[in-house]
Coordinates of C-alpha atoms and ligand atoms in Angstrom, one line a residue:
M952 CA 19.9 -19.5 -25.6
V953 CA 16.6 -20.0 -23.7
T954 CA 14.8 -23.1 -24.8
Y955 CA 11.0 -23.4 -24.6
L956 CA 11.4 -25.6 -21.4
D957 CA 13.7 -23.2 -19.7
A958 CA 11.4 -20.3 -20.4
E959 CA 8.5 -22.4 -19.0
T960 CA 10.2 -23.2 -15.7
A961 CA 12.1 -19.9 -15.3
P962 CA 11.1 -18.1 -12.1
L963 CA 9.5 -14.7 -12.6
R964 CA 11.8 -11.9 -12.0
N965 CA 11.7 -8.1 -12.2
T966 CA 13.4 -7.5 -15.6
G967 CA 12.4 -3.8 -15.8
Q968 CA 10.0 -4.6 -18.6
I969 CA 6.5 -3.5 -17.8
R970 CA 4.0 -6.4 -18.1
L971 CA 0.6 -6.0 -19.6
Y972 CA -2.1 -8.3 -18.2
G973 CA -5.3 -9.5 -19.9
E974 CA -8.7 -10.6 -18.5
E975 CA -7.2 -13.6 -16.6
G976 CA -4.7 -11.4 -14.9
F977 CA -7.3 -8.9 -13.9
E978 CA -9.5 -11.7 -12.6
G979 CA -6.7 -13.1 -10.6
M980 CA -5.9 -9.7 -9.1
R981 CA -9.6 -9.1 -8.3
K982 CA -9.7 -12.2 -6.2
A983 CA -6.4 -11.7 -4.3
C984 CA -7.1 -8.0 -3.8
Q985 CA -10.6 -8.6 -2.5
L986 CA -9.3 -11.0 0.1
T987 CA -6.8 -8.4 1.2
A988 CA -9.7 -5.8 1.4
R989 CA -11.8 -8.2 3.4
C990 CA -9.0 -8.7 5.9
L991 CA -8.5 -4.9 6.2
D992 CA -12.3 -4.6 6.8
E993 CA -12.1 -7.3 9.6
L994 CA -9.4 -5.3 11.3
V995 CA -11.6 -2.2 11.7
D996 CA -13.2 -3.5 14.9
M997 CA -10.1 -5.2 16.2
V998 CA -8.0 -2.0 16.3
Q999 CA -8.6 -0.7 19.8
P1000 CA -6.5 0.6 22.7
G1001 CA -4.7 -2.3 24.3
V1002 CA -4.4 -4.6 21.3
T1003 CA -0.9 -5.5 20.2
T1004 CA 0.3 -5.2 16.6
E1005 CA 1.5 -8.8 17.0
A1006 CA -2.1 -9.9 17.6
I1007 CA -3.1 -8.0 14.5
D1008 CA -0.3 -9.7 12.6
R1009 CA -1.5 -13.1 13.8
F1010 CA -5.0 -12.4 12.6
V1011 CA -3.7 -11.4 9.2
F1012 CA -1.8 -14.7 8.9
E1013 CA -4.7 -16.8 10.0
F1014 CA -7.4 -15.0 7.9
G1015 CA -5.1 -15.7 4.9
A1016 CA -4.6 -19.4 5.8
D1017 CA -8.4 -19.8 6.3
H1018 CA -8.9 -18.5 2.7
G1019 CA -6.0 -20.3 0.9
A1020 CA -3.7 -17.3 0.8
V1021 CA -0.1 -16.6 2.1
P1022 CA 1.2 -13.2 3.2
A1023 CA 3.8 -12.0 0.7
T1024 CA 5.8 -10.2 3.3
L1025 CA 6.5 -13.5 5.3
N1026 CA 10.2 -14.2 4.7
Y1027 CA 10.4 -11.5 2.0
R1028 CA 14.0 -10.3 2.0
G1029 CA 14.3 -11.5 5.6
Y1030 CA 11.1 -9.8 6.8
K1031 CA 9.4 -12.2 9.4
K1032 CA 5.9 -10.9 9.7
S1033 CA 2.6 -11.2 7.8
S1034 CA 1.9 -7.5 7.8
C1035 CA 3.5 -4.1 8.4
T1036 CA 2.1 -2.0 11.3
S1037 CA 3.3 1.6 11.2
I1038 CA 2.3 3.8 14.2
N1039 CA 2.3 7.6 14.4
H1040 CA 5.8 8.9 13.2
V1041 CA 6.6 5.5 11.6
V1042 CA 6.3 6.1 7.8
C1043 CA 6.2 2.4 6.7
H1044 CA 7.5 -1.1 7.3
G1045 CA 6.8 -1.0 11.0
I1046 CA 7.3 -4.5 12.5
P1047 CA 4.5 -6.0 14.5
D1048 CA 5.5 -6.4 18.2
T1049 CA 4.1 -6.9 21.7
K1050 CA 3.6 -3.2 22.5
P1051 CA -0.1 -2.4 22.9
L1052 CA -1.8 0.3 20.8
K1053 CA -2.9 3.3 22.9
E1054 CA -5.7 5.8 22.6
G1055 CA -4.9 8.6 20.1
D1056 CA -2.5 6.5 18.0
I1057 CA -2.8 6.3 14.3
V1058 CA -1.7 3.0 12.7
N1059 CA -1.2 1.9 9.1
I1060 CA -1.8 -1.7 8.5
D1061 CA -0.4 -3.0 5.2
V1062 CA -1.3 -6.5 4.0
T1063 CA -0.3 -8.3 0.8
Y1064 CA -1.9 -11.7 0.2
I1065 CA -0.7 -14.1 -2.5
L1066 CA -3.8 -16.0 -3.8
D1067 CA -3.4 -18.4 -6.7
G1068 CA -0.1 -16.7 -7.5
W1069 CA -1.6 -13.2 -7.6
H1070 CA -0.6 -10.4 -5.2
G1071 CA -3.2 -8.2 -3.5
D1072 CA -1.4 -5.2 -1.8
S1073 CA -3.3 -2.6 0.2
S1074 CA -3.1 -0.6 3.4
R1075 CA -5.3 1.7 5.4
M1076 CA -4.9 4.0 8.4
Y1077 CA -6.8 3.1 11.6
P1078 CA -7.4 5.6 14.3
V1079 CA -7.0 4.0 17.8
G1080 CA -9.9 5.4 19.9
R1081 CA -10.3 9.2 19.7
I1082 CA -7.5 11.0 17.8
K1083 CA -6.5 14.6 17.7
R1084 CA -7.8 16.9 15.0
A1085 CA -4.3 17.3 13.5
A1086 CA -4.0 13.5 13.1
E1087 CA -7.5 13.3 11.6
R1088 CA -6.7 16.0 9.1
L1089 CA -3.5 14.1 8.1
L1090 CA -5.6 11.0 7.4
E1091 CA -8.1 13.0 5.3
V1092 CA -5.3 14.7 3.3
T1093 CA -3.5 11.4 2.7
H1094 CA -6.6 9.5 1.6
E1095 CA -7.5 12.3 -0.7
C1096 CA -3.9 12.2 -2.1
L1097 CA -4.4 8.5 -2.9
M1098 CA -7.7 9.1 -4.7
R1099 CA -6.4 12.1 -6.6
G1100 CA -3.4 9.9 -7.7
I1101 CA -5.9 7.2 -8.9
E1102 CA -8.0 9.8 -10.8
A1103 CA -4.8 10.7 -12.8
V1104 CA -4.5 7.1 -14.1
K1105 CA -5.5 7.2 -17.8
P1106 CA -4.0 5.4 -20.8
G1107 CA -1.8 7.8 -22.7
A1108 CA -0.9 9.9 -19.7
R1109 CA 2.4 9.4 -17.9
T1110 CA 2.9 8.0 -14.4
G1111 CA 4.3 11.4 -13.5
A1112 CA 0.7 12.7 -13.6
I1113 CA 0.0 10.5 -10.6
G1114 CA 2.9 12.0 -8.6
H1115 CA 2.0 15.5 -9.7
A1116 CA -1.6 15.1 -8.5
I1117 CA -0.5 13.8 -5.1
Q1118 CA 2.3 16.3 -4.5
S1119 CA 0.4 19.4 -5.5
Y1120 CA -2.6 18.5 -3.2
A1121 CA -0.4 17.4 -0.3
E1122 CA 1.7 20.6 -0.4
A1123 CA -1.3 22.9 -0.8
E1124 CA -2.5 21.3 2.4
R1125 CA 0.9 22.2 4.1
C1126 CA 1.9 18.5 4.2
S1127 CA 5.0 16.8 2.6
V1128 CA 5.4 13.8 0.4
V1129 CA 7.9 11.1 1.3
R1130 CA 10.4 10.5 -1.5
D1131 CA 12.2 7.4 -0.3
F1132 CA 9.5 4.9 -1.1
C1133 CA 7.2 4.5 -4.1
G1134 CA 4.4 2.5 -5.6
H1135 CA 5.2 -0.4 -7.8
G1136 CA 4.1 -2.8 -10.5
L1137 CA 2.7 -6.1 -9.2
G1138 CA 0.7 -9.1 -10.3
Q1139 CA 2.5 -12.5 -10.2
L1140 CA 5.4 -10.6 -8.7
F1141 CA 5.2 -8.5 -5.4
H1142 CA 7.4 -5.7 -6.6
D1143 CA 7.8 -5.2 -10.4
A1144 CA 8.3 -2.4 -12.9
P1145 CA 7.2 0.4 -13.1
N1146 CA 8.0 2.5 -10.0
I1147 CA 5.2 4.9 -9.2
L1148 CA 6.6 8.1 -7.6
H1149 CA 4.3 10.1 -5.4
Y1150 CA 5.8 13.4 -6.5
G1151 CA 6.9 14.9 -9.9
S1152 CA 5.5 16.3 -13.0
P1153 CA 3.0 15.0 -15.7
N1154 CA 5.7 14.8 -18.4
E1155 CA 7.8 12.4 -16.3
G1156 CA 7.6 8.6 -16.0
V1157 CA 6.3 6.0 -18.5
E1158 CA 3.2 6.2 -20.5
M1159 CA 0.3 4.2 -19.0
R1160 CA -1.3 1.5 -21.1
P1161 CA -4.3 -0.7 -20.6
G1162 CA -3.3 -3.9 -18.8
M1163 CA -0.7 -2.3 -16.6
I1164 CA -1.1 -3.2 -12.9
F1165 CA 0.5 -1.2 -10.1
T1166 CA 0.0 0.2 -6.6
I1167 CA -0.3 3.8 -5.5
E1168 CA 0.7 4.2 -1.9
P1169 CA 1.5 7.8 -0.9
M1170 CA 3.2 8.4 2.4
I1171 CA 2.4 12.0 3.6
N1172 CA 4.0 13.8 6.6
L1173 CA 2.7 16.6 8.8
G1174 CA 6.2 17.9 9.0
R1175 CA 9.3 17.5 6.7
P1176 CA 9.5 14.7 4.1
H1177 CA 12.8 13.2 5.4
V1178 CA 12.9 9.7 6.7
K1179 CA 15.5 7.4 8.4
V1180 CA 15.5 3.6 8.7
L1181 CA 16.0 2.3 12.3
S1182 CA 18.7 -0.3 13.2
D1183 CA 16.2 -3.2 12.7
G1184 CA 16.8 -2.5 9.0
W1185 CA 13.0 -2.0 8.3
T1186 CA 11.2 0.6 10.4
A1187 CA 11.2 3.9 8.5
V1188 CA 10.4 7.0 10.6
T1189 CA 10.2 10.7 10.0
R1190 CA 13.5 12.4 10.9
D1191 CA 11.6 15.2 12.6
R1192 CA 9.3 12.7 14.4
S1193 CA 6.2 14.3 12.8
L1194 CA 3.1 12.2 12.2
S1195 CA 3.0 10.2 8.9
A1196 CA 0.2 8.5 7.1
Q1197 CA -0.3 6.2 4.2
Y1198 CA -3.1 4.5 2.2
E1199 CA -2.5 2.0 -0.6
H1200 CA -4.6 0.5 -3.4
S1201 CA -3.7 -2.0 -6.1
I1202 CA -5.1 -0.9 -9.5
G1203 CA -5.3 -2.0 -13.1
V1204 CA -5.2 0.4 -16.1
T1205 CA -8.2 0.1 -18.4
S1206 CA -9.1 1.7 -21.7
E1207 CA -11.2 4.2 -19.8
G1208 CA -9.0 4.9 -16.7
C1209 CA -8.5 2.3 -14.1
E1210 CA -10.1 -0.4 -11.9
I1211 CA -9.4 -0.3 -8.2
F1212 CA -8.9 -3.9 -7.2
T1213 CA -8.6 -3.4 -3.4
L1214 CA -11.8 -1.3 -2.7
S1215 CA -13.5 -2.3 0.5
P1216 CA -16.6 -4.4 -0.1
K1217 CA -18.1 -2.7 3.0
G1218 CA -17.2 0.9 2.2
L1219 CA -14.5 0.9 4.9
D1220 CA -11.7 2.3 2.8
R1221 CA -11.1 5.1 5.4
P1222 CA -11.8 3.6 8.8
G1223 CA -12.8 6.2 11.4
L1224 CA -13.3 9.0 8.9
P1225 CA -16.7 10.1 7.7
S1226 CA -17.4 8.2 4.4
Ligands
LIG1848 N1 3.4 -4.0 1.4 C1 4.6 -3.1 1.2 C2 4.3 -2.4 0.0 O1 3.3 -1.7 -0.1 C3 5.9 -3.9 1.2 C4 6.2 -4.4 2.5 S1 7.7 -5.3 2.3 C5 8.1 -5.8 3.9 O2 5.0 -2.5 -1.0 F1 9.0 -6.7 3.8 F2 8.4 -4.7 4.6 F3 7.0 -6.3 4.5
LIG1849 CO1 2.9 -1.8 -2.2
LIG1850 CO1 1.6 -2.6 0.8

C-alpha cells in the first residue's frame, strides 16, 4: 500500500505511463528550455577552429551555474560532462575532450538544463569555419526533418506521424534515419515515456494529447543508418563513417498543435545556415 506520505516523497520514475502537464508544467518548461536555447545561442560565436569541446563544455556548466541551472547529463548514468559534443561521423553522445575543432568540422552540441526541477533539452549543429557543400546539405536536410516532425504533432494523431514525416523526407533526400536512438518524454524527468521514433508510419505509436511534453531529435546520416558505440560506452558513430547530423527541440502538445519550448530567442536555430 502507498500512503499519502509515501506518494509525496516518492522519487519520480519512468513508469511507462505518459504524463499530461498543465499550465504550471508548461511554464516551468518554457523557463528551463529558454535557458538552454540562450546557452546554444551563446555558443554560436564560440564555435571556431581551435576551440576544444572541453572549453565548450565548461562554458555550458558555467552558464548554467550563473543562471541557477544544473546540466542534466552531469553524473547521468555515469556520464561526466555537462554537454554532448558530436563531431562529423559521431551520431550522438560524443564526450567533450581536449581535441580542438578544425575548419570544416560539423559539431552537434546537446545541452539539457534542469531549472527549478524542469528539463530543457535541445541541440543544434554548428559548422566550424567553412564547410563542404555535402555537409551543409546534410544540415539543411536534418533541420528540415526536425521541423517536419514538429509539424506532424497534433492532438488525435499518433506519434508515428512524426517518424513518418521525418523518414519520408530524409529518404527522399537520399539520406538515412538512425534507428538506435529516439526522442523521449521529459518534464520533471530527463527521459520519460513516450519514445518518439524518427521513422515509421502514421498508424503506429501512441495518440498525442494536449499536455504531453517530449523531444524530437532526428539523427540523419549521409550514408547508411547503422551505428556502433565506441569502447568508452557512450560515443555513437556511423558504421560506414559517413557524416551524421542532429537537431533537437523540446515541445509541448497543445489543443491546436504544439508549442516549441526551445526556439532560439535570437533566431539562431540553425547556426551557419541561411535563416
Ligand atoms: N541530451 C541527450 C538527449 O537528447 C541525452 C544525453 S545523455 C548523456 O536525450 F548521458 F549522454 F549525456
Ligand atoms: Co533528448
Ligand atoms: Co538532448
